[in-house]
Amino acid sequence: MRVFVTGASGWIGSATVDELLGAGHEVVGLARSDASAAALEAKGVTVLRGDLDDLEALRRGAADAEGVVHLANKHDWADPAESNRAERVAVETLGEALVGTGRPLVLASGVAGLAAGRPGTEADPSPAIGPDSPRGGAENLAFAYVDRGVRAVSVRFAPTTHGDGDHGFIALITTAARRQGVSAYVGDGSTRWSAVHVSDAARLVRLGLEQAPAGARLHAVAEEAIPSREIAQAIGDALGVPVTSVAPEDAVEHFGFIGMFFAMDMAASCDHTRRALDWTPTGPGLLEDIKAGAYR
């Protein structure tokens, strides 16, 4: 099918584009810079110039496609309200363009805050409702289009989608370890993160686009619950620095904004996703990637 992808040149987007092309799909990628456009064209992707604020480009890309994969996000941690606003407006624009078509709209979401005291599951609805909530409540907004003839599917990503070249959360935690001279965890290090290799995440996005029913919640999770102390130890071993604890009230000062996330328990199950789409993660685990030097 002809697939319109936002965030096509990003970390997860690049892997997803490769996965889609490898499966025989035609890809149209949104690109906001000359460099992104050139990288996409080199892969054989048709480029649509624009960004998340270019609503006409989003409408045109969605209207001309047989399916949409929305992975772009501003991720402006200095102005989260703006990131949330832009995400909500983008999803609304894409959804409106697909009304009545029955075509898929696959969007990125997360597993944070799904459940307290246990791993989140696909059965847990997103608690983010309304424009002032995280990601602007985009998952629930997208599902509101199901009754209007859109096959909306949410792919909830683990807090770390890791691999060689990742510049996300684990890269930021590793940078803090270099800067501080110690690899730290928060409190007693018992908080847990789920994780997924970028290749497995990309394959799940493709399967969701091709097969998932309207309203499906999919968990891009290969490892359910890795204690933060083990993550810090792996980083410390890779960098050759000591491993220590920081108090929760000092986490943001030590790590930067990522400290508030590293202090959160973000464990999640993927049992339903594996069964529903016959998805079996095959990529290396997070600790294996760290030890192999992916973040060195």
Coordinates of C-alpha atoms in Angstrom, one line a residue, residues 11 15-16 19 161-163 196-205 279 281-284:
W11 CA 15.2 7.1 15.0
A15 CA 13.7 1.8 10.9
T16 CA 10.0 1.7 10.1
E19 CA 10.7 -2.2 7.2
T161 CA 13.5 1.9 21.9
H162 CA 17.2 1.0 21.8
G163 CA 19.9 0.1 19.4
V196 CA 12.4 -3.0 22.8
H197 CA 15.0 -3.1 20.1
V198 CA 14.3 -0.6 17.2
S199 CA 14.2 -3.4 14.6
D200 CA 11.4 -5.2 16.6
A201 CA 9.5 -2.0 17.1
A202 CA 9.6 -1.2 13.4
R203 CA 8.3 -4.6 12.5
L204 CA 5.4 -4.2 15.0
V205 CA 4.5 -0.9 13.4
W279 CA 5.0 -10.8 16.8
P281 CA 11.0 -9.9 19.2
T282 CA 14.3 -11.1 18.0
G283 CA 16.7 -8.2 18.5
P284 CA 19.2 -7.9 21.3

